[in-house]
């Protein structure tokens, strides 16, 4: 019970976690051909407002996606409580299980930015040789170093993304199961309560992989 008492409680924490998920998802979705086609279809509405119109369209898209994520999560939490067959403080319960989604948000962030991190982090190595750009040769052996773009080819990135997301979801499922053991009286009720969470996490896994698999298009 010590872990439960130490867990932050409140709708602000729930919304924060949902925002971690929805903002990353929207960033990925907004770069897909489907979203670009949607933006073009709405052009008669936002184009008269110029850059602000495009900003407004994307802001509304992010808000709607965040609200959808939040409502779906709350709906699944209702199912968790129903299968757990116990009267619980809904705010505490929702907060408790929302925090188990943090590993998913972290690994999706890593997967979403995998290529950027892997390639650009390599530029740190030649900086060790000439950190101020003064033509120094503090470590001559590093002067000829060139970033390896082969590590960011499509197949490597895809498999790395799959591994990251699956591992993150496994950690989230384990944490959710531990929380269920704290919230519900019997092991059977705790197990039953986790079926909705398992379905939710599988759906998010599928959504995450679908977004990452989409071709990236240039912004309008």
Short mmCIF file of C-alpha atoms in Angstrom, two decimals:
data_model
loop_
_atom_site.label_atom_id
_atom_site.label_comp_id
_atom_site.label_asym_id
_atom_site.label_seq_id
_atom_site.Cartn_x
_atom_site.Cartn_y
_atom_site.Cartn_z
CA UNK A 1 0.00 0.00 0.00
CA UNK A 2 3.01 2.26 0.36
CA UNK A 3 3.28 2.70 -3.40
CA UNK A 4 -0.39 3.65 -3.59
CA UNK A 5 -0.10 6.31 -0.88
CA UNK A 6 2.90 7.85 -2.60
CA UNK A 7 1.20 8.02 -6.01
CA UNK A 8 0.09 11.51 -7.09
CA UNK A 9 -3.68 11.86 -7.20
CA UNK A 10 -5.77 14.32 -9.18
CA UNK A 11 -7.30 14.97 -12.58
CA UNK A 12 -4.40 17.28 -13.39
CA UNK A 13 -2.07 14.27 -13.32
CA UNK A 14 -4.47 12.28 -15.49
CA UNK A 15 -4.71 15.05 -18.07
CA UNK A 16 -0.92 15.50 -18.01
CA UNK A 17 -0.35 11.80 -18.78
CA UNK A 18 -3.00 11.84 -21.51
CA UNK A 19 -1.32 14.92 -23.00
CA UNK A 20 1.99 13.05 -23.06
CA UNK A 21 0.31 10.43 -25.23
CA UNK A 22 -1.93 12.63 -27.38
CA UNK A 23 0.68 15.27 -28.27
CA UNK A 24 3.10 12.62 -29.48
CA UNK A 25 0.32 10.87 -31.41
CA UNK A 26 -0.79 14.14 -32.99
CA UNK A 27 2.76 15.05 -33.95
CA UNK A 28 2.98 11.74 -35.80
CA UNK A 29 -0.50 11.93 -37.34
CA UNK A 30 0.00 15.52 -38.54
CA UNK A 31 2.92 14.36 -40.70
CA UNK A 32 0.95 11.62 -42.49
CA UNK A 33 -0.56 11.90 -45.98
CA UNK A 34 -4.04 11.36 -44.49
CA UNK A 35 -3.72 14.47 -42.31
CA UNK A 36 -2.28 16.50 -45.16
CA UNK A 37 -5.24 15.52 -47.34
CA UNK A 38 -7.57 16.50 -44.49
CA UNK A 39 -5.83 19.87 -44.19
CA UNK A 40 -6.17 20.48 -47.92
CA UNK A 41 -9.88 19.60 -47.74
CA UNK A 42 -10.36 22.26 -45.03
CA UNK A 43 -8.35 24.86 -46.92
CA UNK A 44 -11.41 26.99 -47.82
CA UNK A 45 -12.07 27.45 -44.09
CA UNK A 46 -8.61 28.21 -42.71
CA UNK A 47 -6.89 29.78 -45.74
CA UNK A 48 -8.69 33.19 -45.39
CA UNK A 49 -7.12 33.48 -41.93
CA UNK A 50 -3.64 32.80 -43.25
CA UNK A 51 -1.04 31.31 -40.92
CA UNK A 52 -3.36 31.79 -37.95
CA UNK A 53 -6.00 29.67 -39.70
CA UNK A 54 -3.55 26.79 -40.10
CA UNK A 55 -2.50 27.21 -36.47
CA UNK A 56 -6.14 27.16 -35.38
CA UNK A 57 -6.87 24.04 -37.41
CA UNK A 58 -3.96 22.15 -35.85
CA UNK A 59 -4.74 23.40 -32.36
CA UNK A 60 -8.34 22.19 -32.65
CA UNK A 61 -7.08 18.87 -33.98
CA UNK A 62 -4.78 18.44 -30.98
CA UNK A 63 -7.53 19.40 -28.53
CA UNK A 64 -10.04 17.01 -30.10
CA UNK A 65 -7.51 14.16 -30.12
CA UNK A 66 -6.64 14.82 -26.46
CA UNK A 67 -10.32 14.86 -25.46
CA UNK A 68 -10.86 11.62 -27.40
CA UNK A 69 -7.91 9.97 -25.63
CA UNK A 70 -9.20 11.14 -22.25
CA UNK A 71 -12.77 9.95 -22.84
CA UNK A 72 -11.60 6.57 -24.12
CA UNK A 73 -9.33 6.16 -21.10
CA UNK A 74 -12.12 7.04 -18.66
CA UNK A 75 -14.49 4.63 -20.43
CA UNK A 76 -11.98 1.82 -20.05
CA UNK A 77 -11.44 2.79 -16.40
CA UNK A 78 -15.18 2.41 -15.82
CA UNK A 79 -14.82 -1.11 -17.19
CA UNK A 80 -11.84 -1.75 -14.90
CA UNK A 81 -13.87 -0.75 -11.83
CA UNK A 82 -16.86 -2.78 -13.03
CA UNK A 83 -14.85 -5.97 -13.39
CA UNK A 84 -13.05 -5.26 -10.13
CA UNK A 85 -16.45 -5.30 -8.41
CA UNK A 86 -15.50 -2.88 -5.66
CA UNK A 87 -16.56 0.63 -4.73
CA UNK A 88 -13.49 2.79 -5.10
CA UNK A 89 -12.63 6.46 -5.24
CA UNK A 90 -12.80 7.05 -9.00
CA UNK A 91 -10.36 9.96 -8.95
CA UNK A 92 -7.77 7.94 -7.05
CA UNK A 93 -8.29 4.88 -9.25
CA UNK A 94 -8.08 6.81 -12.53
CA UNK A 95 -4.96 8.64 -11.32
CA UNK A 96 -3.39 5.37 -10.22
CA UNK A 97 -3.84 3.64 -13.56
CA UNK A 98 -3.06 6.74 -15.61
CA UNK A 99 0.45 6.76 -14.19
CA UNK A 100 0.98 3.21 -15.46
CA UNK A 101 0.78 4.65 -18.99
CA UNK A 102 3.91 6.78 -18.48
CA UNK A 103 6.29 4.02 -19.74
CA UNK A 104 4.23 3.89 -22.96
CA UNK A 105 4.58 7.64 -23.42
CA UNK A 106 8.33 7.48 -22.78
CA UNK A 107 9.06 4.65 -25.23
CA UNK A 108 6.78 6.16 -27.88
CA UNK A 109 8.69 9.43 -27.52
CA UNK A 110 11.95 7.51 -28.01
CA UNK A 111 10.54 5.60 -30.99
CA UNK A 112 9.05 8.74 -32.55
CA UNK A 113 12.41 10.57 -32.35
CA UNK A 114 14.64 7.51 -32.85
CA UNK A 115 16.22 8.57 -36.15
CA UNK A 116 16.74 12.16 -35.03
CA UNK A 117 18.39 11.13 -31.76
CA UNK A 118 20.52 8.38 -33.28
CA UNK A 119 21.94 10.49 -36.10
CA UNK A 120 22.27 13.88 -34.44
CA UNK A 121 23.78 12.50 -31.23
CA UNK A 122 26.75 11.31 -33.30
CA UNK A 123 27.70 14.93 -34.01
CA UNK A 124 28.69 15.18 -30.36
CA UNK A 125 31.75 13.02 -31.04
CA UNK A 126 33.63 15.48 -33.35
CA UNK A 127 32.69 18.28 -30.93
CA UNK A 128 34.95 16.62 -28.38
CA UNK A 129 37.83 17.31 -30.76
CA UNK A 130 36.88 20.96 -31.41
CA UNK A 131 34.17 22.03 -28.90
CA UNK A 132 34.28 25.77 -29.73
CA UNK A 133 34.77 25.52 -33.49
CA UNK A 134 38.21 27.15 -33.28
CA UNK A 135 40.00 24.61 -35.44
CA UNK A 136 41.42 22.78 -32.44
CA UNK A 137 42.54 19.18 -32.49
CA UNK A 138 42.20 18.13 -28.88
CA UNK A 139 41.50 14.53 -29.91
CA UNK A 140 42.96 14.05 -33.40
CA UNK A 141 41.62 10.50 -33.62
CA UNK A 142 38.08 11.93 -33.69
CA UNK A 143 38.72 14.58 -36.35
CA UNK A 144 37.77 12.31 -39.26
CA UNK A 145 34.65 10.88 -37.62
CA UNK A 146 31.53 10.95 -39.79
CA UNK A 147 27.98 10.14 -38.60
CA UNK A 148 26.77 6.69 -39.60
CA UNK A 149 23.43 7.11 -41.36
CA UNK A 150 23.17 3.35 -41.85
CA UNK A 151 21.91 3.06 -38.28
CA UNK A 152 18.86 5.10 -39.28
CA UNK A 153 17.78 3.16 -42.37
CA UNK A 154 14.09 2.33 -42.64
CA UNK A 155 14.26 -1.35 -41.64
CA UNK A 156 16.51 -0.74 -38.62
CA UNK A 157 14.32 2.12 -37.41
CA UNK A 158 11.14 0.08 -37.84
CA UNK A 159 12.39 -2.93 -35.87
CA UNK A 160 13.89 -0.69 -33.19
CA UNK A 161 10.54 1.11 -32.87
CA UNK A 162 8.71 -2.21 -32.49
CA UNK A 163 11.10 -3.38 -29.76
CA UNK A 164 10.85 -0.08 -27.87
CA UNK A 165 7.05 0.09 -28.00
CA UNK A 166 6.52 -3.57 -27.07
CA UNK A 167 8.93 -3.30 -24.12
CA UNK A 168 7.22 -0.13 -22.92
CA UNK A 169 3.81 -1.76 -23.08
CA UNK A 170 5.06 -4.82 -21.19
CA UNK A 171 6.30 -2.57 -18.40
CA UNK A 172 2.98 -0.69 -18.40
CA UNK A 173 1.00 -3.96 -18.17
CA UNK A 174 3.12 -5.14 -15.23
CA UNK A 175 2.67 -1.83 -13.39
CA UNK A 176 -1.07 -1.87 -14.09
CA UNK A 177 -1.33 -5.40 -12.69
CA UNK A 178 0.51 -4.35 -9.53
CA UNK A 179 -1.83 -1.39 -9.09
CA UNK A 180 -4.85 -3.65 -9.57
CA UNK A 181 -3.58 -5.87 -6.76
CA UNK A 182 -3.56 -2.80 -4.50
CA UNK A 183 -7.00 -1.52 -5.53
CA UNK A 184 -9.08 -4.71 -5.54
CA UNK A 185 -9.64 -7.26 -2.79
CA UNK A 186 -8.97 -10.62 -4.45
CA UNK A 187 -6.48 -11.84 -7.03
CA UNK A 188 -9.36 -12.97 -9.26
CA UNK A 189 -11.00 -9.52 -9.24
CA UNK A 190 -7.64 -7.87 -9.86
CA UNK A 191 -7.06 -10.16 -12.84
CA UNK A 192 -10.53 -9.55 -14.28
CA UNK A 193 -10.11 -5.80 -13.89
CA UNK A 194 -7.00 -5.92 -16.07
CA UNK A 195 -8.69 -7.23 -19.19
CA UNK A 196 -9.98 -3.76 -20.16
CA UNK A 197 -6.54 -2.24 -19.51
CA UNK A 198 -4.94 -4.95 -21.63
CA UNK A 199 -7.33 -4.21 -24.49
CA UNK A 200 -6.63 -0.47 -24.14
CA UNK A 201 -2.87 -0.98 -24.24
CA UNK A 202 -3.08 -3.32 -27.24
CA UNK A 203 -5.18 -0.74 -29.08
CA UNK A 204 -2.65 1.96 -28.28
CA UNK A 205 0.19 -0.33 -29.40
CA UNK A 206 -1.55 -0.87 -32.74
CA UNK A 207 -2.23 2.86 -33.10
CA UNK A 208 1.37 3.77 -32.25
CA UNK A 209 2.81 1.31 -34.76
CA UNK A 210 0.35 2.44 -37.43
CA UNK A 211 1.41 6.07 -36.96
CA UNK A 212 5.11 5.17 -37.06
CA UNK A 213 4.58 3.09 -40.22
CA UNK A 214 3.05 5.98 -42.16
CA UNK A 215 5.18 7.87 -44.71
CA UNK A 216 6.17 11.34 -43.54
CA UNK A 217 5.05 14.20 -45.76
CA UNK A 218 6.17 17.81 -45.89
CA UNK A 219 4.04 20.33 -44.07
CA UNK A 220 1.74 22.58 -46.09
#
